[in-house]
Tab-separated table of C-alpha atoms in Angstrom:
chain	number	residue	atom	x	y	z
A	5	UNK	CA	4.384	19.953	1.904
A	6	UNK	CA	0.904	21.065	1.615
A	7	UNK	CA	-1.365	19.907	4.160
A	8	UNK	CA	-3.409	17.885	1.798
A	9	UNK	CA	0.017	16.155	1.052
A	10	UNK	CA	0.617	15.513	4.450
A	11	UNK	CA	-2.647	13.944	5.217
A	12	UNK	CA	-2.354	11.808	2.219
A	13	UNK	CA	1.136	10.490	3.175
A	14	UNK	CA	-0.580	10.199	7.172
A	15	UNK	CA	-3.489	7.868	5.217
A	16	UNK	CA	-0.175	5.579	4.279
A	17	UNK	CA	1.202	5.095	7.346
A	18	UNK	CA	-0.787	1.972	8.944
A	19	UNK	CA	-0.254	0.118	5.594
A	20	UNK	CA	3.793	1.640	5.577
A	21	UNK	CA	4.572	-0.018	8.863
A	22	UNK	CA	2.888	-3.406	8.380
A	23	UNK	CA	4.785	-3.782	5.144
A	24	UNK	CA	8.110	-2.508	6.838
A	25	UNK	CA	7.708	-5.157	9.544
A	26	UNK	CA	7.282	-8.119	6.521
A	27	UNK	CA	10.511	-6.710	4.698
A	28	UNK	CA	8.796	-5.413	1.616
A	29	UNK	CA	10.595	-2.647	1.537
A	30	UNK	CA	7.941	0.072	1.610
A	31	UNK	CA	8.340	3.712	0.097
A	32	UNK	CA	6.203	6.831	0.168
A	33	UNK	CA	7.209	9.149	-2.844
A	34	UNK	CA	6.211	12.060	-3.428
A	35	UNK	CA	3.672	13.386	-3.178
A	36	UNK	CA	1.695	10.441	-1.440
A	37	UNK	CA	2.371	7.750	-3.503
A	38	UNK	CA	3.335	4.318	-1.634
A	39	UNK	CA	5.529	1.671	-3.093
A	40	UNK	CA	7.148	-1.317	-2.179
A	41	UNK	CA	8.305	-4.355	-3.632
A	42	UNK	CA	6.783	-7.484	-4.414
A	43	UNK	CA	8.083	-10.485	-6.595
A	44	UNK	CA	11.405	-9.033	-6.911
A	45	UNK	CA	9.417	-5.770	-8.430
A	46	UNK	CA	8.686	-2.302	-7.311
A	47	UNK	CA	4.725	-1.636	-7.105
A	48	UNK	CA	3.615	1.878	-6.519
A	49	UNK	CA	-0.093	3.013	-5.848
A	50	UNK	CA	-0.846	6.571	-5.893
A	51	UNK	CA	-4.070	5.740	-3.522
A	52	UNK	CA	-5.761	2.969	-1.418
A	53	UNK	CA	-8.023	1.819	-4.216
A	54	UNK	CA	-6.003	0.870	-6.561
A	55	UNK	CA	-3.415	-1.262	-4.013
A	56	UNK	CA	-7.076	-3.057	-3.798
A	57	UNK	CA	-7.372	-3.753	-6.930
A	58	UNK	CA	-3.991	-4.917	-7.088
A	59	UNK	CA	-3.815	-7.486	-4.064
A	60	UNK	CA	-7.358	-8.766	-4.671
A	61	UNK	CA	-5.789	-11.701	-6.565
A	62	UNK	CA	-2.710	-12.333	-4.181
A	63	UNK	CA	-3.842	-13.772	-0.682
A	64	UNK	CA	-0.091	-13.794	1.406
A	65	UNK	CA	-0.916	-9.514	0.697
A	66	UNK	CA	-4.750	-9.909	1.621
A	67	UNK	CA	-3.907	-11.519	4.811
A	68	UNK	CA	-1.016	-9.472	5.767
A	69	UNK	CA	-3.209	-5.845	5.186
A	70	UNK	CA	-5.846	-7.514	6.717
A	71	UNK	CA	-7.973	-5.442	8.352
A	72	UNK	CA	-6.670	-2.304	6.995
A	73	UNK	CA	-7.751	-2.951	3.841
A	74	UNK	CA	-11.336	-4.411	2.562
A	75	UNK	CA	-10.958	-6.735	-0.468
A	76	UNK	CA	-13.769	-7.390	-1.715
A	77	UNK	CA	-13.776	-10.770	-2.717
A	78	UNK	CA	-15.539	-12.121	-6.406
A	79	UNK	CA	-16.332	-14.992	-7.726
């Protein structure tokens, strides 16, 4: 891998374990794309910002990546 690959699968890895140690079954494909599953689905998020996005609206995920990653909260 390139070394900007390999720092973008290292910016995973905090977010990898966590969601290893709640059995979601995390992946990191290639090149630095994480998935896992969630509701009997596979999710995959090719950065940070969009996994955001994505558990802004689903509070068991906000409070399991809490505090390694922001949701901004609106309403």
């Amino acid at each position: 891998f390139s070394a900007e690959t390999l720092q973008a699968r290292r910016e995973w890895n905090d977010i990898f374990k966590i969601l290893k140690d709640k059995n979601f079954q995390p992946r990191i494909l290639y090149p630095a794309k994480l998935s896992f599953r969630y509701d009997g689905e596979i999710k995959a998020f090719p950065e940070k910002e969009k996994l955001r996005e994505f558990i802004t609206n689903r509070p068991a995920l906000q409070e399991t990546l809490q505090g390694i990653i922001q949701v901004e909260i609106k309403g």
